[in-house]
PDB file of C-alpha atoms in Angstrom:
ATOM      1  CA  MET I   1      -0.179  -0.080  -0.048  1.00 52.00           C
ATOM      2  CA  LYS I   2       2.874   2.409   1.009  1.00 48.00           C
ATOM      3  CA  ARG I   3       4.558   1.418  -2.252  1.00 50.00           C
ATOM      4  CA  ILE I   4       1.404   2.377  -4.362  1.00 50.00           C
ATOM      5  CA  PHE I   5       1.089   5.628  -2.423  1.00 44.00           C
ATOM      6  CA  LEU I   6       4.774   6.646  -3.217  1.00 44.00           C
ATOM      7  CA  PHE I   7       4.219   5.802  -6.799  1.00 46.00           C
ATOM      8  CA  GLY I   8       1.251   8.057  -6.975  1.00 49.00           C
ATOM      9  CA  ILE I   9       3.234  10.652  -5.474  1.00 48.00           C
ATOM     10  CA  LEU I  10       6.036  10.146  -8.001  1.00 44.00           C
ATOM     11  CA  PHE I  11       3.518  10.063 -11.036  1.00 44.00           C
ATOM     12  CA  LEU I  12       1.881  13.370  -9.878  1.00 44.00           C
ATOM     13  CA  SER I  13       5.348  14.842  -9.578  1.00 53.00           C
ATOM     14  CA  VAL I  14       6.501  13.981 -12.946  1.00 47.00           C
ATOM     15  CA  LEU I  15       3.177  14.932 -14.465  1.00 44.00           C
ATOM     16  CA  SER I  16       3.314  18.400 -12.732  1.00 54.00           C
ATOM     17  CA  CYS I  17       6.846  18.848 -14.061  1.00 52.00           C
ATOM     18  CA  ASN I  18       5.853  18.005 -17.623  1.00 54.00           C
ATOM     19  CA  VAL I  19       2.876  20.283 -17.460  1.00 47.00           C
ATOM     20  CA  PHE I  20       5.165  23.088 -16.178  1.00 47.00           C
ATOM     21  CA  LEU I  21       7.685  22.325 -18.878  1.00 47.00           C
ATOM     22  CA  ILE I  22       4.740  22.263 -21.464  1.00 54.00           C
ATOM     23  CA  SER I  23       3.755  25.762 -20.137  1.00 58.00           C
ATOM     24  CA  CYS I  24       7.107  27.171 -20.161  1.00 58.00           C
ATOM     25  CA  ASP I  25       7.476  26.062 -23.905  1.00 60.00           C
ATOM     26  CA  ASP I  26       4.142  27.571 -24.793  1.00 65.00           C
ATOM     27  CA  GLU I  27       5.327  30.839 -22.984  1.00 66.00           C
ATOM     28  CA  GLU I  28       8.543  30.740 -25.030  1.00 65.00           C
ATOM     29  CA  GLU I  29       6.743  30.045 -28.254  1.00 59.00           C
ATOM     30  CA  LYS I  30       4.379  33.017 -27.519  1.00 61.00           C
ATOM     31  CA  VAL I  31       7.496  35.385 -26.987  1.00 63.00           C
ATOM     32  CA  ARG I  32       9.073  33.939 -30.203  1.00 63.00           C
ATOM     33  CA  LEU I  33       5.890  34.491 -32.195  1.00 63.00           C
ATOM     34  CA  SER I  34       5.487  38.170 -30.547  1.00 71.00           C
ATOM     35  CA  ARG I  35       9.184  38.966 -31.554  1.00 67.00           C
ATOM     36  CA  ALA I  36       8.677  37.560 -35.065  1.00 62.00           C
ATOM     37  CA  GLU I  37       5.425  39.588 -35.417  1.00 63.00           C
ATOM     38  CA  LYS I  38       6.907  42.824 -34.011  1.00 59.00           C
ATOM     39  CA  GLU I  39       9.978  42.363 -36.453  1.00 53.00           C
ATOM     40  CA  LYS I  40       7.354  41.999 -39.353  1.00 52.00           C
ATOM     41  CA  LEU I  41       5.553  44.906 -38.442  1.00 52.00           C
ATOM     42  CA  ARG I  42       8.869  46.726 -38.075  1.00 50.00           C
ATOM     43  CA  ILE I  43       9.950  45.780 -41.567  1.00 57.00           C
ATOM     44  CA  GLU I  44       6.491  46.677 -43.105  1.00 50.00           C
ATOM     45  CA  ASP I  45       6.534  50.093 -41.331  1.00 56.00           C
ATOM     46  CA  SER I  46       9.941  50.890 -42.608  1.00 67.00           C
ATOM     47  CA  LEU I  47       8.945  50.233 -46.199  1.00 78.00           C
ATOM     48  CA  ALA I  48       5.556  52.272 -45.880  1.00 94.00           C
ATOM     49  CA  PHE I  49       5.187  55.875 -46.573  1.00 97.00           C
ATOM     50  CA  LYS I  50       4.703  57.602 -43.433  1.00 98.00           C
ATOM     51  CA  VAL I  51       2.623  60.808 -43.131  1.00 98.00           C
ATOM     52  CA  GLY I  52       2.102  62.862 -40.053  1.00 98.00           C
ATOM     53  CA  ILE I  53      -1.320  64.537 -39.743  1.00 98.00           C
ATOM     54  CA  LEU I  54      -3.242  66.703 -37.327  1.00 98.00           C
ATOM     55  CA  PRO I  55      -6.823  66.395 -36.236  1.00 98.00           C
ATOM     56  CA  THR I  56      -7.801  69.503 -38.331  1.00 98.00           C
ATOM     57  CA  SER I  57     -10.116  69.765 -41.211  1.00 97.00           C
ATOM     58  CA  ASP I  58      -7.371  70.167 -43.986  1.00 97.00           C
ATOM     59  CA  CYS I  59      -6.235  66.625 -43.164  1.00 98.00           C
ATOM     60  CA  ASP I  60      -9.817  65.368 -43.728  1.00 97.00           C
ATOM     61  CA  VAL I  61      -8.894  64.449 -47.274  1.00 97.00           C
ATOM     62  CA  ILE I  62      -5.924  62.200 -46.081  1.00 98.00           C
ATOM     63  CA  ARG I  63      -8.198  60.380 -43.690  1.00 98.00           C
ATOM     64  CA  LYS I  64     -10.688  60.055 -46.573  1.00 97.00           C
ATOM     65  CA  ALA I  65      -8.369  58.655 -49.031  1.00 98.00           C
ATOM     66  CA  ASP I  66      -7.052  56.219 -46.196  1.00 97.00           C
ATOM     67  CA  SER I  67     -10.406  54.885 -45.063  1.00 96.00           C
ATOM     68  CA  LEU I  68     -11.805  54.363 -48.667  1.00 97.00           C
ATOM     69  CA  GLY I  69      -8.800  52.357 -49.533  1.00 97.00           C
ATOM     70  CA  ILE I  70      -7.713  54.729 -52.359  1.00 97.00           C
ATOM     71  CA  PHE I  71      -3.905  54.425 -51.530  1.00 97.00           C
ATOM     72  CA  ASP I  72      -4.200  50.691 -51.401  1.00 96.00           C
ATOM     73  CA  SER I  73      -5.929  50.543 -54.816  1.00 97.00           C
ATOM     74  CA  LEU I  74      -3.008  52.725 -56.079  1.00 97.00           C
ATOM     75  CA  GLY I  75      -0.422  50.211 -54.608  1.00 96.00           C
ATOM     76  CA  VAL I  76       1.031  52.605 -52.094  1.00 97.00           C
ATOM     77  CA  ASP I  77       1.141  51.549 -48.423  1.00 96.00           C
ATOM     78  CA  VAL I  78       0.525  54.608 -46.404  1.00 97.00           C
ATOM     79  CA  HIS I  79       0.891  54.705 -42.634  1.00 97.00           C
ATOM     80  CA  ILE I  80      -0.837  57.512 -40.963  1.00 97.00           C
ATOM     81  CA  ARG I  81       0.741  59.081 -37.855  1.00 97.00           C
ATOM     82  CA  HIS I  82      -1.666  61.312 -35.855  1.00 97.00           C
ATOM     83  CA  TYR I  83      -0.387  64.126 -33.764  1.00 98.00           C
ATOM     84  CA  ASN I  84      -2.183  66.860 -31.735  1.00 97.00           C
ATOM     85  CA  ALA I  85       0.370  69.595 -32.244  1.00 97.00           C
ATOM     86  CA  LEU I  86       2.553  71.296 -34.951  1.00 96.00           C
ATOM     87  CA  SER I  87       5.429  70.812 -32.670  1.00 96.00           C
ATOM     88  CA  GLU I  88       4.946  66.899 -32.851  1.00 97.00           C
ATOM     89  CA  CYS I  89       5.014  67.130 -36.797  1.00 97.00           C
ATOM     90  CA  ARG I  90       8.204  69.127 -36.341  1.00 97.00           C
ATOM     91  CA  ILE I  91       9.979  66.578 -34.226  1.00 97.00           C
ATOM     92  CA  ALA I  92       8.686  63.868 -36.645  1.00 98.00           C
ATOM     93  CA  LEU I  93      10.263  65.467 -39.566  1.00 98.00           C
ATOM     94  CA  MET I  94      13.445  66.294 -37.890  1.00 97.00           C
ATOM     95  CA  LYS I  95      13.908  62.675 -36.516  1.00 96.00           C
ATOM     96  CA  ASN I  96      12.907  61.132 -39.812  1.00 96.00           C
ATOM     97  CA  MET I  97      10.042  59.479 -38.280  1.00 97.00           C
ATOM     98  CA  VAL I  98       7.953  60.430 -41.424  1.00 98.00           C
ATOM     99  CA  GLU I  99       8.402  61.113 -44.890  1.00 98.00           C
ATOM    100  CA  CYS I 100       5.720  63.815 -44.951  1.00 98.00           C
ATOM    101  CA  ALA I 101       3.775  65.906 -42.565  1.00 98.00           C
ATOM    102  CA  VAL I 102       1.020  68.430 -43.102  1.00 98.00           C
ATOM    103  CA  ILE I 103       2.170  71.738 -41.207  1.00 97.00           C
ATOM    104  CA  ASP I 104       1.990  75.385 -41.927  1.00 95.00           C
ATOM    105  CA  SER I 105       4.360  77.408 -44.190  1.00 94.00           C
ATOM    106  CA  ALA I 106       5.797  79.391 -41.192  1.00 95.00           C
ATOM    107  CA  LEU I 107       6.841  76.249 -39.508  1.00 96.00           C
ATOM    108  CA  ALA I 108       8.375  75.015 -42.704  1.00 96.00           C
ATOM    109  CA  ASP I 109      10.695  78.030 -42.693  1.00 95.00           C
ATOM    110  CA  VAL I 110      11.592  77.186 -39.144  1.00 96.00           C
ATOM    111  CA  LEU I 111      12.442  73.560 -39.831  1.00 96.00           C
ATOM    112  CA  ARG I 112      14.592  74.736 -42.969  1.00 95.00           C
ATOM    113  CA  ASP I 113      16.347  77.762 -41.216  1.00 95.00           C
ATOM    114  CA  LYS I 114      16.609  76.702 -37.621  1.00 94.00           C
ATOM    115  CA  ASP I 115      16.482  72.855 -37.738  1.00 95.00           C
ATOM    116  CA  SER I 116      18.471  72.389 -41.066  1.00 95.00           C
ATOM    117  CA  VAL I 117      15.979  69.949 -42.390  1.00 96.00           C
ATOM    118  CA  ALA I 118      15.793  70.303 -46.201  1.00 97.00           C
ATOM    119  CA  LEU I 119      12.121  69.992 -47.357  1.00 97.00           C
ATOM    120  CA  THR I 120      10.153  69.711 -50.507  1.00 97.00           C
ATOM    121  CA  LEU I 121       6.822  71.666 -50.212  1.00 97.00           C
ATOM    122  CA  GLY I 122       4.050  70.147 -51.948  1.00 96.00           C
ATOM    123  CA  PRO I 123       0.294  71.205 -52.398  1.00 96.00           C
ATOM    124  CA  ALA I 124      -1.163  73.780 -50.166  1.00 96.00           C
ATOM    125  CA  THR I 125      -3.796  72.915 -47.719  1.00 97.00           C
ATOM    126  CA  SER I 126      -6.759  75.037 -46.211  1.00 96.00           C
ATOM    127  CA  LEU I 127      -5.288  75.147 -42.572  1.00 96.00           C
ATOM    128  CA  SER I 128      -6.289  78.576 -41.023  1.00 96.00           C
ATOM    129  CA  TRP I 129      -7.187  79.981 -37.633  1.00 97.00           C
ATOM    130  CA  LYS I 130      -9.713  82.304 -35.798  1.00 97.00           C
ATOM    131  CA  MET I 131      -8.664  84.168 -32.710  1.00 97.00           C
ATOM    132  CA  LEU I 132     -11.228  83.424 -30.107  1.00 97.00           C
ATOM    133  CA  THR I 133     -11.974  84.785 -26.652  1.00 97.00           C
ATOM    134  CA  SER I 134     -13.549  82.932 -23.670  1.00 95.00           C
ATOM    135  CA  THR I 135     -16.968  83.710 -22.325  1.00 90.00           C
ATOM    136  CA  LYS I 136     -15.496  84.461 -18.836  1.00 90.00           C
ATOM    137  CA  SER I 137     -12.913  87.167 -20.179  1.00 91.00           C
ATOM    138  CA  ARG I 138     -15.913  89.192 -21.680  1.00 89.00           C
ATOM    139  CA  ILE I 139     -13.488  90.423 -24.386  1.00 93.00           C
ATOM    140  CA  VAL I 140     -15.012  92.020 -27.446  1.00 92.00           C
ATOM    141  CA  ARG I 141     -12.416  94.328 -28.784  1.00 91.00           C
ATOM    142  CA  THR I 142      -8.633  93.959 -29.400  1.00 90.00           C
ATOM    143  CA  GLU I 143      -7.862  96.852 -26.965  1.00 89.00           C
ATOM    144  CA  GLN I 144      -9.244  94.800 -24.114  1.00 91.00           C
ATOM    145  CA  LEU I 145      -6.520  92.148 -24.467  1.00 92.00           C
ATOM    146  CA  VAL I 146      -4.000  94.246 -22.329  1.00 88.00           C
ATOM    147  CA  ASP I 147      -3.004  92.318 -19.269  1.00 89.00           C
ATOM    148  CA  LYS I 148      -4.562  89.190 -20.880  1.00 93.00           C
ATOM    149  CA  ILE I 149      -3.350  85.743 -21.836  1.00 95.00           C
ATOM    150  CA  ILE I 150      -3.216  84.354 -25.380  1.00 96.00           C
ATOM    151  CA  ALA I 151      -2.565  80.622 -26.157  1.00 97.00           C
ATOM    152  CA  ALA I 152      -0.720  80.028 -29.521  1.00 96.00           C
ATOM    153  CA  ASP I 153       1.880  77.558 -30.890  1.00 95.00           C
ATOM    154  CA  SER I 154       5.554  78.225 -30.051  1.00 91.00           C
ATOM    155  CA  HIS I 155       6.357  78.285 -33.814  1.00 89.00           C
ATOM    156  CA  GLY I 156       4.008  78.857 -36.914  1.00 90.00           C
ATOM    157  CA  TYR I 157       1.504  81.451 -37.869  1.00 93.00           C
ATOM    158  CA  THR I 158      -0.218  81.592 -34.674  1.00 95.00           C
ATOM    159  CA  ARG I 159       2.648  82.897 -32.927  1.00 93.00           C
ATOM    160  CA  LYS I 160       3.103  85.539 -35.581  1.00 93.00           C
ATOM    161  CA  TYR I 161      -0.534  86.447 -35.514  1.00 94.00           C
ATOM    162  CA  ALA I 162      -0.494  86.834 -31.724  1.00 93.00           C
ATOM    163  CA  GLU I 163       2.536  89.094 -32.051  1.00 91.00           C
ATOM    164  CA  MET I 164       0.812  91.305 -34.804  1.00 91.00           C
ATOM    165  CA  VAL I 165      -2.277  91.633 -32.510  1.00 90.00           C
ATOM    166  CA  ILE I 166      -0.054  93.007 -29.682  1.00 88.00           C
ATOM    167  CA  ASP I 167       1.901  95.403 -31.940  1.00 87.00           C
ATOM    168  CA  SER I 168      -1.463  96.735 -33.152  1.00 85.00           C
ATOM    169  CA  LEU I 169      -2.511  97.842 -29.645  1.00 82.00           C
ATOM    170  CA  VAL I 170      -2.123 101.856 -29.145  1.00 68.00           C
ATOM    171  CA  LYS I 171      -1.244 101.633 -25.393  1.00 63.00           C
ATOM    172  CA  LYS I 172       2.523 102.074 -24.704  1.00 57.00           C
ATOM    173  CA  GLU I 173       2.284  99.334 -21.900  1.00 58.00           C
ATOM    174  CA  LYS I 174       1.363  96.131 -24.117  1.00 66.00           C
ATOM    175  CA  ASN I 175       1.183  93.768 -21.282  1.00 84.00           C
ATOM    176  CA  VAL I 176      -0.385  90.930 -23.256  1.00 87.00           C
ATOM    177  CA  TYR I 177       1.159  87.573 -22.394  1.00 91.00           C
ATOM    178  CA  ILE I 178       1.539  84.988 -25.025  1.00 93.00           C
ATOM    179  CA  ILE I 179       1.795  81.351 -23.655  1.00 95.00           C
ATOM    180  CA  GLN I 180       2.886  78.248 -25.628  1.00 94.00           C
ATOM    181  CA  CYS I 181       0.116  75.647 -25.812  1.00 96.00           C
ATOM    182  CA  GLU I 182       1.020  73.292 -28.500  1.00 96.00           C
ATOM    183  CA  ASP I 183      -1.622  70.494 -28.175  1.00 97.00           C
ATOM    184  CA  ILE I 184      -4.784  71.652 -30.115  1.00 97.00           C
ATOM    185  CA  ASN I 185      -7.101  69.725 -27.963  1.00 97.00           C
ATOM    186  CA  VAL I 186      -5.529  71.270 -24.768  1.00 97.00           C
ATOM    187  CA  ARG I 187      -5.696  74.672 -26.161  1.00 98.00           C
ATOM    188  CA  THR I 188      -9.290  74.346 -26.833  1.00 97.00           C
ATOM    189  CA  LYS I 189     -10.132  73.074 -23.467  1.00 97.00           C
ATOM    190  CA  MET I 190      -8.085  75.880 -21.751  1.00 97.00           C
ATOM    191  CA  LEU I 191     -10.108  78.375 -23.768  1.00 97.00           C
ATOM    192  CA  THR I 192     -13.493  76.774 -23.119  1.00 96.00           C
ATOM    193  CA  THR I 193     -12.850  76.667 -19.516  1.00 95.00           C
ATOM    194  CA  GLY I 194     -11.410  80.192 -18.972  1.00 95.00           C
ATOM    195  CA  ASN I 195      -7.900  79.378 -18.106  1.00 96.00           C
ATOM    196  CA  VAL I 196      -6.829  81.648 -20.916  1.00 97.00           C
ATOM    197  CA  ASP I 197      -8.627  84.797 -22.274  1.00 97.00           C
ATOM    198  CA  ALA I 198      -7.840  84.157 -25.950  1.00 97.00           C
ATOM    199  CA  ALA I 199      -6.528  81.376 -28.145  1.00 97.00           C
ATOM    200  CA  PHE I 200      -5.927  80.753 -31.868  1.00 98.00           C
ATOM    201  CA  LEU I 201      -7.878  77.580 -33.152  1.00 98.00           C
ATOM    202  CA  PRO I 202      -8.222  75.913 -36.370  1.00 98.00           C
ATOM    203  CA  GLU I 203     -11.155  74.116 -37.689  1.00 97.00           C
ATOM    204  CA  PRO I 204     -13.024  72.123 -36.533  1.00 97.00           C
ATOM    205  CA  PHE I 205     -11.854  73.170 -33.002  1.00 98.00           C
ATOM    206  CA  ALA I 206     -13.048  76.865 -33.669  1.00 98.00           C
ATOM    207  CA  THR I 207     -16.684  75.670 -34.407  1.00 97.00           C
ATOM    208  CA  THR I 208     -16.711  73.704 -31.183  1.00 96.00           C
ATOM    209  CA  ALA I 209     -15.407  76.435 -28.985  1.00 97.00           C
ATOM    210  CA  ILE I 210     -17.737  78.902 -30.474  1.00 96.00           C
ATOM    211  CA  LYS I 211     -20.696  76.399 -29.612  1.00 96.00           C
ATOM    212  CA  SER I 212     -19.371  76.451 -26.085  1.00 94.00           C
ATOM    213  CA  GLY I 213     -19.584  80.279 -26.008  1.00 95.00           C
ATOM    214  CA  ALA I 214     -16.387  81.540 -27.247  1.00 96.00           C
ATOM    215  CA  ARG I 215     -16.277  84.652 -29.446  1.00 96.00           C
ATOM    216  CA  VAL I 216     -14.680  85.402 -32.523  1.00 97.00           C
ATOM    217  CA  LEU I 217     -12.210  88.347 -32.116  1.00 96.00           C
ATOM    218  CA  ARG I 218     -10.274  88.027 -35.370  1.00 96.00           C
ATOM    219  CA  ASP I 219     -10.888  85.680 -38.338  1.00 96.00           C
ATOM    220  CA  TYR I 220      -7.814  84.550 -40.300  1.00 96.00           C
ATOM    221  CA  SER I 221      -9.903  81.883 -42.317  1.00 94.00           C
ATOM    222  CA  VAL I 222      -9.137  83.604 -45.737  1.00 94.00           C
ATOM    223  CA  GLN I 223      -5.293  83.244 -45.018  1.00 93.00           C
ATOM    224  CA  THR I 224      -4.911  79.595 -45.722  1.00 94.00           C
ATOM    225  CA  LYS I 225      -1.223  78.499 -44.603  1.00 95.00           C
ATOM    226  CA  GLY I 226      -1.248  74.716 -44.607  1.00 97.00           C
ATOM    227  CA  VAL I 227       1.227  72.800 -46.624  1.00 97.00           C
ATOM    228  CA  PHE I 228       2.347  69.215 -47.452  1.00 98.00           C
ATOM    229  CA  ALA I 229       6.060  69.052 -46.422  1.00 98.00           C
ATOM    230  CA  PHE I 230       8.271  66.264 -47.587  1.00 98.00           C
ATOM    231  CA  ARG I 231      11.693  65.430 -46.346  1.00 97.00           C
ATOM    232  CA  LYS I 232      13.904  66.184 -49.382  1.00 97.00           C
ATOM    233  CA  LYS I 233      16.382  63.472 -48.305  1.00 95.00           C
ATOM    234  CA  ALA I 234      13.809  60.817 -48.155  1.00 96.00           C
ATOM    235  CA  LEU I 235      12.600  61.636 -51.801  1.00 97.00           C
ATOM    236  CA  ALA I 236      16.170  60.996 -53.037  1.00 96.00           C
ATOM    237  CA  ASP I 237      15.262  57.539 -52.735  1.00 96.00           C
ATOM    238  CA  LYS I 238      13.442  56.473 -56.077  1.00 96.00           C
ATOM    239  CA  ARG I 239      11.165  53.868 -54.192  1.00 96.00           C
ATOM    240  CA  ILE I 240      10.197  56.769 -51.715  1.00 96.00           C
ATOM    241  CA  LYS I 241       9.700  59.305 -54.598  1.00 97.00           C
ATOM    242  CA  LYS I 242       7.324  56.786 -56.381  1.00 97.00           C
ATOM    243  CA  GLN I 243       5.383  56.465 -53.061  1.00 97.00           C
ATOM    244  CA  GLN I 244       5.211  60.142 -52.868  1.00 97.00           C
ATOM    245  CA  GLU I 245       3.761  60.454 -56.457  1.00 97.00           C
ATOM    246  CA  LEU I 246       1.062  57.850 -55.794  1.00 98.00           C
ATOM    247  CA  PHE I 247       0.262  59.426 -52.300  1.00 98.00           C
ATOM    248  CA  LEU I 248      -0.468  62.784 -54.029  1.00 98.00           C
ATOM    249  CA  LYS I 249      -2.467  61.038 -56.790  1.00 98.00           C
ATOM    250  CA  GLY I 250      -4.712  59.441 -54.081  1.00 98.00           C
ATOM    251  CA  ILE I 251      -5.319  62.824 -52.420  1.00 97.00           C
ATOM    252  CA  GLU I 252      -6.316  64.323 -55.768  1.00 97.00           C
ATOM    253  CA  ILE I 253      -8.681  61.197 -56.372  1.00 97.00           C
ATOM    254  CA  ALA I 254     -10.215  61.756 -52.808  1.00 97.00           C
ATOM    255  CA  LYS I 255     -10.921  65.407 -53.552  1.00 95.00           C
ATOM    256  CA  THR I 256     -13.198  64.420 -56.288  1.00 95.00           C
ATOM    257  CA  ILE I 257     -15.208  61.966 -54.351  1.00 91.00           C
ATOM    258  CA  ASN I 258     -18.327  63.646 -52.534  1.00 83.00           C
ATOM    259  CA  ASN I 259     -19.087  62.561 -49.043  1.00 67.00           C
TER     260      ASN I 259
END
């Protein structure tokens, strides 16, 4: 009886050990598959045409072309990188994370002159801004901006517009404060909650803020400043140059399709 009991214990021990080893083998296999899958995705991404876009209305045509499968139909693998600030697009171009980004032309000058990033500028986009004031600030005239806070990008046209507004004030003591708020979502929230007195917003964020009670102090919608910026060094590669041509072709096709 004792011998049978010991045999049973030995059998269960061997069984448990085998189960443990099988479990370890399964885990190792999962790790190997995970690594292989990650490497596959890395290679696919490195071969794709990567485009940085903002959640702004001028990038809708890119989202449309992607969702409708237009790029795929043309044989170009486009990977879209979603950013919430022009500064993020700037970094993506500087660090070769994308081949193209939708930015504004003032930032393109900064990339070229300050960051030494050679760019090839493509088609213009409808990127523009409105200068809005919060309900809490009760600002209805430009002169009332004295001692107030304006939120804008650190670079780009919103910064230029803010400085132009300040320069237009008649008072000698122009104590108007421009704060850098890069993220468009955060900037919109800061305006609608009254944490800043005024802010520059693109569409559709401007419309959202207006619905929340913000007022339009200045409208720059006519002055569209967006642009497709391509890294010139990337376009030196014939494969990438072909991808760029197909990407732009896809954009033009998307423009002809009604929603």
